[in-house]
Amino acid sequence: MTPPITPARKAPRQRGAFSLRQTALVFALAATLLCGTGLALKAVARNAGEHRGYVYAAGLLVVIALIATVRRTRTRTRTRPRAGARTRARTARPLREPMASVPGPRRQPDHPEPEPEPEPVPAPESTPESTAEMFGAMDPLVFEQAIAELCVRDGCQDVEVSGGAGDLGADVTALTPDGRRLVVQCKRYGPVNKVGSQDMQRFGGTCFAVHQADVAVLVTTGEFTGPAAEYADECGILRYDSEALTAWADATGPAPWEADHPAPQARSAAQ
């Protein structure tokens, strides 16, 4: 923001001051000229004879010229500015001159140039995760929800996620497309932690007797131990490890209720 500049005030017009010394000098000069002129005219008149009238007329003109000269001198003296006034005028001049050099507000162009558009930044290339890696990265609750969504996708009805404390081994329950009761337990284990026989026995003790399952499935992101696989086959529990789960999710393998079911006597023995 440009600070305002107050223009310099004009110096007041100085009037000529009365000077006694100058006035006395002027009158003295005038008196001397008059006396000298009168004496000269008197001497000329004595010798002029009958032409004295011309001499007196010439003398009168000289006197008038002297008076006019004296008045002109006094007028110049009065109108001449004093030294102080000239100093103030010179001092005030620089205050007025910078006003011409003060820049005004910058004028914006009528048609501003458009700003160049930023170049698009290419999105970083990311390697898509496999289905098995996707399931392995989920937490247990999200994994249960993903299994329920697969059931809905493949036509199951009344799908519920009931995993948590007190679920008695039933994380997902549903009705298969052909009307059978489906009970699924979900184990999100890694490649090191495998589903053991104790996990399978706890599920086998509730899936048929408590939840009245027609199709009992234990789904894991890992693998099963040998004893767990043997117990599941004896009790008629379907086992879906990481490979079978990936095939189900990618629609390259059958859904659990479409797989081979155990014989009725195996289920009776488990009960």
PDB file of C-alpha atoms in Angstrom:
ATOM      1  CA  MET A   1       0.000   0.000   0.000  1.00  0.00           C
ATOM      2  CA  THR A   2       1.444   3.390  -1.038  1.00  0.00           C
ATOM      3  CA  PRO A   3       1.531   5.869   1.883  1.00  0.00           C
ATOM      4  CA  PRO A   4      -0.325   9.122   1.175  1.00  0.00           C
ATOM      5  CA  ILE A   5       1.879  12.115   0.463  1.00  0.00           C
ATOM      6  CA  THR A   6       0.682  15.487   1.632  1.00  0.00           C
ATOM      7  CA  PRO A   7       1.393  18.107  -1.043  1.00  0.00           C
ATOM      8  CA  ALA A   8       3.465  21.056   0.062  1.00  0.00           C
ATOM      9  CA  ARG A   9       1.562  24.184   0.847  1.00  0.00           C
ATOM     10  CA  LYS A  10       2.142  27.178  -1.336  1.00  0.00           C
ATOM     11  CA  ALA A  11       4.258  29.808   0.292  1.00  0.00           C
ATOM     12  CA  PRO A  12       2.204  32.899   1.068  1.00  0.00           C
ATOM     13  CA  ARG A  13       2.840  35.817  -1.193  1.00  0.00           C
ATOM     14  CA  GLN A  14       5.233  38.149   0.463  1.00  0.00           C
ATOM     15  CA  ARG A  15       4.440  41.785   0.185  1.00  0.00           C
ATOM     16  CA  GLY A  16       7.162  44.384   0.057  1.00  0.00           C
ATOM     17  CA  ALA A  17       8.025  45.679   3.522  1.00  0.00           C
ATOM     18  CA  PHE A  18       8.708  49.357   4.184  1.00  0.00           C
ATOM     19  CA  SER A  19      12.417  50.104   4.363  1.00  0.00           C
ATOM     20  CA  LEU A  20      13.431  53.518   5.755  1.00  0.00           C
ATOM     21  CA  ARG A  21      16.954  53.154   4.522  1.00  0.00           C
ATOM     22  CA  GLN A  22      15.971  52.448   0.927  1.00  0.00           C
ATOM     23  CA  THR A  23      13.428  55.268   0.948  1.00  0.00           C
ATOM     24  CA  ALA A  24      16.018  57.748   2.247  1.00  0.00           C
ATOM     25  CA  LEU A  25      18.519  56.704  -0.415  1.00  0.00           C
ATOM     26  CA  VAL A  26      15.945  57.110  -3.173  1.00  0.00           C
ATOM     27  CA  PHE A  27      14.920  60.577  -2.027  1.00  0.00           C
ATOM     28  CA  ALA A  28      18.542  61.624  -1.618  1.00  0.00           C
ATOM     29  CA  LEU A  29      19.329  60.458  -5.120  1.00  0.00           C
ATOM     30  CA  ALA A  30      16.266  62.257  -6.465  1.00  0.00           C
ATOM     31  CA  ALA A  31      17.162  65.489  -4.670  1.00  0.00           C
ATOM     32  CA  THR A  32      20.718  65.347  -5.975  1.00  0.00           C
ATOM     33  CA  LEU A  33      19.530  64.796  -9.523  1.00  0.00           C
ATOM     34  CA  LEU A  34      16.983  67.596  -9.238  1.00  0.00           C
ATOM     35  CA  CYS A  35      19.482  70.049  -7.819  1.00  0.00           C
ATOM     36  CA  GLY A  36      22.052  69.148 -10.414  1.00  0.00           C
ATOM     37  CA  THR A  37      19.521  69.369 -13.176  1.00  0.00           C
ATOM     38  CA  GLY A  38      18.242  72.764 -11.924  1.00  0.00           C
ATOM     39  CA  LEU A  39      21.734  74.267 -11.736  1.00  0.00           C
ATOM     40  CA  ALA A  40      22.520  72.975 -15.195  1.00  0.00           C
ATOM     41  CA  LEU A  41      19.332  74.433 -16.615  1.00  0.00           C
ATOM     42  CA  LYS A  42      19.966  77.772 -14.904  1.00  0.00           C
ATOM     43  CA  ALA A  43      23.415  78.023 -16.454  1.00  0.00           C
ATOM     44  CA  VAL A  44      22.079  77.108 -19.864  1.00  0.00           C
ATOM     45  CA  ALA A  45      19.235  79.666 -19.548  1.00  0.00           C
ATOM     46  CA  ARG A  46      21.656  82.543 -18.855  1.00  0.00           C
ATOM     47  CA  ASN A  47      23.422  81.894 -22.096  1.00  0.00           C
ATOM     48  CA  ALA A  48      20.343  81.014 -24.130  1.00  0.00           C
ATOM     49  CA  GLY A  49      18.971  84.503 -24.344  1.00  0.00           C
ATOM     50  CA  GLU A  50      15.623  84.523 -26.072  1.00  0.00           C
ATOM     51  CA  HIS A  51      15.463  80.701 -26.204  1.00  0.00           C
ATOM     52  CA  ARG A  52      14.981  80.306 -22.469  1.00  0.00           C
ATOM     53  CA  GLY A  53      11.472  78.780 -22.897  1.00  0.00           C
ATOM     54  CA  TYR A  54      12.885  75.753 -24.723  1.00  0.00           C
ATOM     55  CA  VAL A  55      15.435  75.295 -21.995  1.00  0.00           C
ATOM     56  CA  TYR A  56      12.759  75.328 -19.298  1.00  0.00           C
ATOM     57  CA  ALA A  57      10.624  72.837 -21.265  1.00  0.00           C
ATOM     58  CA  ALA A  58      13.576  70.491 -21.646  1.00  0.00           C
ATOM     59  CA  GLY A  59      14.271  70.813 -17.935  1.00  0.00           C
ATOM     60  CA  LEU A  60      10.665  69.896 -17.127  1.00  0.00           C
ATOM     61  CA  LEU A  61      10.907  66.778 -19.249  1.00  0.00           C
ATOM     62  CA  VAL A  62      14.097  65.802 -17.473  1.00  0.00           C
ATOM     63  CA  VAL A  63      12.377  66.216 -14.095  1.00  0.00           C
ATOM     64  CA  ILE A  64       9.430  64.041 -15.220  1.00  0.00           C
ATOM     65  CA  ALA A  65      11.819  61.362 -16.434  1.00  0.00           C
ATOM     66  CA  LEU A  66      13.639  61.437 -13.105  1.00  0.00           C
ATOM     67  CA  ILE A  67      10.389  61.027 -11.178  1.00  0.00           C
ATOM     68  CA  ALA A  68       9.340  58.074 -13.379  1.00  0.00           C
ATOM     69  CA  THR A  69      12.726  56.432 -12.842  1.00  0.00           C
ATOM     70  CA  VAL A  70      12.452  56.809  -9.072  1.00  0.00           C
ATOM     71  CA  ARG A  71       8.958  55.271  -9.024  1.00  0.00           C
ATOM     72  CA  ARG A  72      10.060  52.323 -11.175  1.00  0.00           C
ATOM     73  CA  THR A  73      12.967  51.683  -8.832  1.00  0.00           C
ATOM     74  CA  ARG A  74      10.686  51.639  -5.786  1.00  0.00           C
ATOM     75  CA  THR A  75       8.240  49.260  -7.527  1.00  0.00           C
ATOM     76  CA  ARG A  76      11.013  46.765  -8.300  1.00  0.00           C
ATOM     77  CA  THR A  77      12.203  46.954  -4.737  1.00  0.00           C
ATOM     78  CA  ARG A  78       8.749  46.141  -3.380  1.00  0.00           C
ATOM     79  CA  THR A  79       8.041  43.222  -5.742  1.00  0.00           C
ATOM     80  CA  ARG A  80      11.465  41.580  -5.325  1.00  0.00           C
ATOM     81  CA  PRO A  81      11.030  38.450  -3.112  1.00  0.00           C
ATOM     82  CA  ARG A  82      12.998  38.252   0.058  1.00  0.00           C
ATOM     83  CA  ALA A  83      15.757  35.706   0.592  1.00  0.00           C
ATOM     84  CA  GLY A  84      13.649  33.732   3.106  1.00  0.00           C
ATOM     85  CA  ALA A  85      10.764  33.366   0.636  1.00  0.00           C
ATOM     86  CA  ARG A  86      13.129  32.096  -2.084  1.00  0.00           C
ATOM     87  CA  THR A  87      14.586  29.555   0.371  1.00  0.00           C
ATOM     88  CA  ARG A  88      11.120  28.269   1.288  1.00  0.00           C
ATOM     89  CA  ALA A  89      10.162  27.959  -2.357  1.00  0.00           C
ATOM     90  CA  ARG A  90      13.272  25.926  -3.111  1.00  0.00           C
ATOM     91  CA  THR A  91      12.655  23.739  -0.057  1.00  0.00           C
ATOM     92  CA  ALA A  92       9.023  23.065  -0.972  1.00  0.00           C
ATOM     93  CA  ARG A  93       9.766  22.132  -4.593  1.00  0.00           C
ATOM     94  CA  PRO A  94      11.278  18.667  -3.896  1.00  0.00           C
ATOM     95  CA  LEU A  95       8.152  17.707  -1.915  1.00  0.00           C
ATOM     96  CA  ARG A  96       5.979  18.222  -4.978  1.00  0.00           C
ATOM     97  CA  GLU A  97       8.252  16.538  -7.482  1.00  0.00           C
ATOM     98  CA  PRO A  98       8.186  12.954  -6.052  1.00  0.00           C
ATOM     99  CA  MET A  99       4.407  12.844  -6.441  1.00  0.00           C
ATOM    100  CA  ALA A 100       4.862  12.319 -10.167  1.00  0.00           C
ATOM    101  CA  SER A 101       7.088   9.295  -9.553  1.00  0.00           C
ATOM    102  CA  VAL A 102       4.825   7.536  -7.033  1.00  0.00           C
ATOM    103  CA  PRO A 103       3.402   4.466  -8.840  1.00  0.00           C
ATOM    104  CA  GLY A 104      -0.354   4.147  -8.842  1.00  0.00           C
ATOM    105  CA  PRO A 105      -2.317   0.898  -8.409  1.00  0.00           C
ATOM    106  CA  ARG A 106      -1.192  -1.774 -10.784  1.00  0.00           C
ATOM    107  CA  ARG A 107      -3.708  -2.256 -13.532  1.00  0.00           C
ATOM    108  CA  GLN A 108      -4.810  -5.793 -13.998  1.00  0.00           C
ATOM    109  CA  PRO A 109      -4.907  -7.040 -17.579  1.00  0.00           C
ATOM    110  CA  ASP A 110      -8.341  -7.322 -19.146  1.00  0.00           C
ATOM    111  CA  HIS A 111      -7.679 -10.902 -20.199  1.00  0.00           C
ATOM    112  CA  PRO A 112      -5.373 -12.625 -17.711  1.00  0.00           C
ATOM    113  CA  GLU A 113      -3.321 -15.440 -19.087  1.00  0.00           C
ATOM    114  CA  PRO A 114      -4.621 -18.858 -18.010  1.00  0.00           C
ATOM    115  CA  GLU A 115      -2.426 -20.737 -15.612  1.00  0.00           C
ATOM    116  CA  PRO A 116      -0.865 -23.842 -17.082  1.00  0.00           C
ATOM    117  CA  GLU A 117      -2.616 -27.010 -16.049  1.00  0.00           C
ATOM    118  CA  PRO A 118      -0.494 -29.360 -13.934  1.00  0.00           C
ATOM    119  CA  GLU A 119       0.635 -32.449 -15.697  1.00  0.00           C
ATOM    120  CA  PRO A 120      -1.228 -35.558 -14.553  1.00  0.00           C
ATOM    121  CA  VAL A 121       0.767 -37.687 -12.191  1.00  0.00           C
ATOM    122  CA  PRO A 122       0.614 -41.331 -13.192  1.00  0.00           C
ATOM    123  CA  ALA A 123      -0.838 -43.573 -10.519  1.00  0.00           C
ATOM    124  CA  PRO A 124       1.699 -45.895  -8.954  1.00  0.00           C
ATOM    125  CA  GLU A 125       1.519 -49.360 -10.302  1.00  0.00           C
ATOM    126  CA  SER A 126       0.397 -51.836  -7.699  1.00  0.00           C
ATOM    127  CA  THR A 127       0.497 -55.584  -7.976  1.00  0.00           C
ATOM    128  CA  PRO A 128      -2.988 -56.985  -7.332  1.00  0.00           C
ATOM    129  CA  GLU A 129      -3.177 -59.344  -4.389  1.00  0.00           C
ATOM    130  CA  SER A 130      -4.297 -62.897  -4.899  1.00  0.00           C
ATOM    131  CA  THR A 131      -7.545 -64.089  -3.347  1.00  0.00           C
ATOM    132  CA  ALA A 132      -5.667 -66.095  -0.731  1.00  0.00           C
ATOM    133  CA  GLU A 133      -3.552 -63.053   0.254  1.00  0.00           C
ATOM    134  CA  MET A 134      -6.690 -60.922   0.418  1.00  0.00           C
ATOM    135  CA  PHE A 135      -8.342 -63.324   2.870  1.00  0.00           C
ATOM    136  CA  GLY A 136      -5.131 -63.662   4.869  1.00  0.00           C
ATOM    137  CA  ALA A 137      -4.920 -59.871   5.372  1.00  0.00           C
ATOM    138  CA  MET A 138      -8.404 -59.667   6.917  1.00  0.00           C
ATOM    139  CA  ASP A 139      -9.066 -59.619  10.637  1.00  0.00           C
ATOM    140  CA  PRO A 140     -11.346 -62.375  12.039  1.00  0.00           C
ATOM    141  CA  LEU A 141     -14.551 -60.330  12.030  1.00  0.00           C
ATOM    142  CA  VAL A 142     -14.021 -59.118   8.446  1.00  0.00           C
ATOM    143  CA  PHE A 143     -13.218 -62.673   7.395  1.00  0.00           C
ATOM    144  CA  GLU A 144     -16.530 -63.919   8.801  1.00  0.00           C
ATOM    145  CA  GLN A 145     -18.366 -61.146   6.925  1.00  0.00           C
ATOM    146  CA  ALA A 146     -16.579 -62.113   3.687  1.00  0.00           C
ATOM    147  CA  ILE A 147     -17.723 -65.749   4.055  1.00  0.00           C
ATOM    148  CA  ALA A 148     -21.299 -64.572   4.620  1.00  0.00           C
ATOM    149  CA  GLU A 149     -21.141 -62.475   1.442  1.00  0.00           C
ATOM    150  CA  LEU A 150     -19.988 -65.514  -0.527  1.00  0.00           C
ATOM    151  CA  CYS A 151     -23.040 -67.406   0.741  1.00  0.00           C
ATOM    152  CA  VAL A 152     -25.328 -64.580  -0.341  1.00  0.00           C
ATOM    153  CA  ARG A 153     -23.619 -64.417  -3.732  1.00  0.00           C
ATOM    154  CA  ASP A 154     -24.263 -68.105  -4.378  1.00  0.00           C
ATOM    155  CA  GLY A 155     -27.959 -67.986  -3.516  1.00  0.00           C
ATOM    156  CA  CYS A 156     -28.242 -68.733   0.209  1.00  0.00           C
ATOM    157  CA  GLN A 157     -31.124 -67.286   2.205  1.00  0.00           C
ATOM    158  CA  ASP A 158     -31.404 -65.990   5.805  1.00  0.00           C
ATOM    159  CA  VAL A 159     -27.639 -65.489   6.040  1.00  0.00           C
ATOM    160  CA  GLU A 160     -26.536 -64.348   9.508  1.00  0.00           C
ATOM    161  CA  VAL A 161     -23.147 -63.604  11.033  1.00  0.00           C
ATOM    162  CA  SER A 162     -23.283 -64.712  14.662  1.00  0.00           C
ATOM    163  CA  GLY A 163     -19.587 -65.062  15.474  1.00  0.00           C
ATOM    164  CA  GLY A 164     -18.307 -63.879  18.832  1.00  0.00           C
ATOM    165  CA  ALA A 165     -18.495 -64.923  22.449  1.00  0.00           C
ATOM    166  CA  GLY A 166     -21.205 -67.515  23.023  1.00  0.00           C
ATOM    167  CA  ASP A 167     -21.649 -68.459  19.366  1.00  0.00           C
ATOM    168  CA  LEU A 168     -21.004 -72.138  20.214  1.00  0.00           C
ATOM    169  CA  GLY A 169     -18.930 -72.612  17.090  1.00  0.00           C
ATOM    170  CA  ALA A 170     -21.429 -71.140  14.605  1.00  0.00           C
ATOM    171  CA  ASP A 171     -19.943 -68.018  12.974  1.00  0.00           C
ATOM    172  CA  VAL A 172     -22.223 -67.980   9.893  1.00  0.00           C
ATOM    173  CA  THR A 173     -25.626 -69.642   9.523  1.00  0.00           C
ATOM    174  CA  ALA A 174     -27.841 -69.770   6.425  1.00  0.00           C
ATOM    175  CA  LEU A 175     -30.244 -71.790   4.305  1.00  0.00           C
ATOM    176  CA  THR A 176     -28.766 -73.265   1.167  1.00  0.00           C
ATOM    177  CA  PRO A 177     -30.532 -72.757  -2.172  1.00  0.00           C
ATOM    178  CA  ASP A 178     -32.087 -76.237  -1.796  1.00  0.00           C
ATOM    179  CA  GLY A 179     -33.350 -75.451   1.764  1.00  0.00           C
ATOM    180  CA  ARG A 180     -30.779 -77.173   3.971  1.00  0.00           C
ATOM    181  CA  ARG A 181     -29.393 -75.569   7.116  1.00  0.00           C
ATOM    182  CA  LEU A 182     -25.792 -74.446   6.718  1.00  0.00           C
ATOM    183  CA  VAL A 183     -23.490 -73.867   9.712  1.00  0.00           C
ATOM    184  CA  VAL A 184     -19.979 -72.467   9.082  1.00  0.00           C
ATOM    185  CA  GLN A 185     -17.123 -71.919  11.489  1.00  0.00           C
ATOM    186  CA  CYS A 186     -14.358 -69.515  10.305  1.00  0.00           C
ATOM    187  CA  LYS A 187     -10.719 -69.803  11.323  1.00  0.00           C
ATOM    188  CA  ARG A 188      -8.441 -67.092   9.964  1.00  0.00           C
ATOM    189  CA  TYR A 189      -5.121 -68.826  10.559  1.00  0.00           C
ATOM    190  CA  GLY A 190      -1.770 -68.289   8.931  1.00  0.00           C
ATOM    191  CA  PRO A 191       0.515 -70.819   7.283  1.00  0.00           C
ATOM    192  CA  VAL A 192       2.179 -71.575  10.630  1.00  0.00           C
ATOM    193  CA  ASN A 193      -0.924 -71.997  12.800  1.00  0.00           C
ATOM    194  CA  LYS A 194      -2.996 -74.881  11.476  1.00  0.00           C
ATOM    195  CA  VAL A 195      -6.460 -75.992  12.507  1.00  0.00           C
ATOM    196  CA  GLY A 196      -5.903 -78.810  15.040  1.00  0.00           C
ATOM    197  CA  SER A 197      -8.021 -81.663  16.300  1.00  0.00           C
ATOM    198  CA  GLN A 198      -9.183 -79.691  19.366  1.00  0.00           C
ATOM    199  CA  ASP A 199     -10.669 -76.952  17.158  1.00  0.00           C
ATOM    200  CA  MET A 200     -12.395 -79.564  15.051  1.00  0.00           C
ATOM    201  CA  GLN A 201     -13.753 -81.466  18.095  1.00  0.00           C
ATOM    202  CA  ARG A 202     -15.253 -78.316  19.646  1.00  0.00           C
ATOM    203  CA  PHE A 203     -17.031 -77.545  16.377  1.00  0.00           C
ATOM    204  CA  GLY A 204     -18.142 -81.155  15.935  1.00  0.00           C
ATOM    205  CA  GLY A 205     -19.704 -81.172  19.385  1.00  0.00           C
ATOM    206  CA  THR A 206     -22.104 -78.308  18.595  1.00  0.00           C
ATOM    207  CA  CYS A 207     -22.671 -78.094  14.832  1.00  0.00           C
ATOM    208  CA  PHE A 208     -25.085 -81.068  14.653  1.00  0.00           C
ATOM    209  CA  ALA A 209     -26.390 -81.398  18.207  1.00  0.00           C
ATOM    210  CA  VAL A 210     -26.889 -77.697  19.005  1.00  0.00           C
ATOM    211  CA  HIS A 211     -27.259 -75.936  15.649  1.00  0.00           C
ATOM    212  CA  GLN A 212     -29.018 -78.776  13.807  1.00  0.00           C
ATOM    213  CA  ALA A 213     -26.752 -78.439  10.795  1.00  0.00           C
ATOM    214  CA  ASP A 214     -27.488 -80.294   7.580  1.00  0.00           C
ATOM    215  CA  VAL A 215     -24.195 -79.014   6.121  1.00  0.00           C
ATOM    216  CA  ALA A 216     -21.364 -78.285   8.584  1.00  0.00           C
ATOM    217  CA  VAL A 217     -18.254 -76.546   7.184  1.00  0.00           C
ATOM    218  CA  LEU A 218     -15.036 -75.360   8.810  1.00  0.00           C
ATOM    219  CA  VAL A 219     -13.334 -72.724   6.610  1.00  0.00           C
ATOM    220  CA  THR A 220      -9.752 -71.583   7.206  1.00  0.00           C
ATOM    221  CA  THR A 221      -7.131 -69.446   5.477  1.00  0.00           C
ATOM    222  CA  GLY A 222      -4.522 -72.044   6.453  1.00  0.00           C
ATOM    223  CA  GLU A 223      -4.429 -75.819   6.553  1.00  0.00           C
ATOM    224  CA  PHE A 224      -5.606 -78.692   8.744  1.00  0.00           C
ATOM    225  CA  THR A 225      -3.494 -81.032  10.792  1.00  0.00           C
ATOM    226  CA  GLY A 226      -3.719 -84.776  10.133  1.00  0.00           C
ATOM    227  CA  PRO A 227      -5.731 -85.587  13.295  1.00  0.00           C
ATOM    228  CA  ALA A 228      -8.142 -82.709  12.563  1.00  0.00           C
ATOM    229  CA  ALA A 229      -8.729 -83.960   9.034  1.00  0.00           C
ATOM    230  CA  GLU A 230      -9.366 -87.511  10.278  1.00  0.00           C
ATOM    231  CA  TYR A 231     -11.882 -86.336  12.911  1.00  0.00           C
ATOM    232  CA  ALA A 232     -13.696 -84.143  10.342  1.00  0.00           C
ATOM    233  CA  ASP A 233     -14.012 -87.072   7.924  1.00  0.00           C
ATOM    234  CA  GLU A 234     -15.352 -89.331  10.704  1.00  0.00           C
ATOM    235  CA  CYS A 235     -17.943 -86.770  11.836  1.00  0.00           C
ATOM    236  CA  GLY A 236     -19.039 -85.659   8.364  1.00  0.00           C
ATOM    237  CA  ILE A 237     -17.657 -82.112   8.616  1.00  0.00           C
ATOM    238  CA  LEU A 238     -16.552 -80.494   5.373  1.00  0.00           C
ATOM    239  CA  ARG A 239     -13.040 -79.003   5.381  1.00  0.00           C
ATOM    240  CA  TYR A 240     -12.287 -75.864   3.305  1.00  0.00           C
ATOM    241  CA  ASP A 241      -8.615 -74.942   3.490  1.00  0.00           C
ATOM    242  CA  SER A 242      -6.944 -71.974   1.724  1.00  0.00           C
ATOM    243  CA  GLU A 243      -6.929 -73.710  -1.658  1.00  0.00           C
ATOM    244  CA  ALA A 244     -10.587 -74.763  -1.543  1.00  0.00           C
ATOM    245  CA  LEU A 245     -11.641 -71.339  -0.197  1.00  0.00           C
ATOM    246  CA  THR A 246      -9.821 -69.556  -3.047  1.00  0.00           C
ATOM    247  CA  ALA A 247     -11.504 -71.778  -5.626  1.00  0.00           C
ATOM    248  CA  TRP A 248     -14.913 -71.046  -4.043  1.00  0.00           C
ATOM    249  CA  ALA A 249     -14.293 -67.276  -3.997  1.00  0.00           C
ATOM    250  CA  ASP A 250     -12.986 -67.260  -7.600  1.00  0.00           C
ATOM    251  CA  ALA A 251     -15.929 -69.413  -8.737  1.00  0.00           C
ATOM    252  CA  THR A 252     -13.535 -72.058 -10.009  1.00  0.00           C
ATOM    253  CA  GLY A 253     -14.593 -74.595  -7.399  1.00  0.00           C
ATOM    254  CA  PRO A 254     -17.873 -75.702  -5.804  1.00  0.00           C
ATOM    255  CA  ALA A 255     -19.590 -74.046  -2.881  1.00  0.00           C
ATOM    256  CA  PRO A 256     -19.529 -76.113   0.354  1.00  0.00           C
ATOM    257  CA  TRP A 257     -23.143 -77.307   0.067  1.00  0.00           C
ATOM    258  CA  GLU A 258     -22.415 -78.437  -3.498  1.00  0.00           C
ATOM    259  CA  ALA A 259     -19.503 -80.643  -2.429  1.00  0.00           C
ATOM    260  CA  ASP A 260     -19.723 -84.310  -1.509  1.00  0.00           C
ATOM    261  CA  HIS A 261     -21.515 -84.847   1.795  1.00  0.00           C
ATOM    262  CA  PRO A 262     -20.639 -87.557   4.349  1.00  0.00           C
ATOM    263  CA  ALA A 263     -22.777 -90.591   4.685  1.00  0.00           C
ATOM    264  CA  PRO A 264     -25.720 -90.467   7.103  1.00  0.00           C
ATOM    265  CA  GLN A 265     -24.194 -93.082   9.393  1.00  0.00           C
ATOM    266  CA  ALA A 266     -21.098 -90.905   9.873  1.00  0.00           C
ATOM    267  CA  ARG A 267     -23.276 -88.042  11.034  1.00  0.00           C
ATOM    268  CA  SER A 268     -25.157 -90.347  13.372  1.00  0.00           C
ATOM    269  CA  ALA A 269     -21.903 -91.544  14.873  1.00  0.00           C
ATOM    270  CA  ALA A 270     -20.821 -87.949  15.406  1.00  0.00           C
ATOM    271  CA  GLN A 271     -24.085 -87.214  17.217  1.00  0.00           C
TER     272      GLN A 271
END
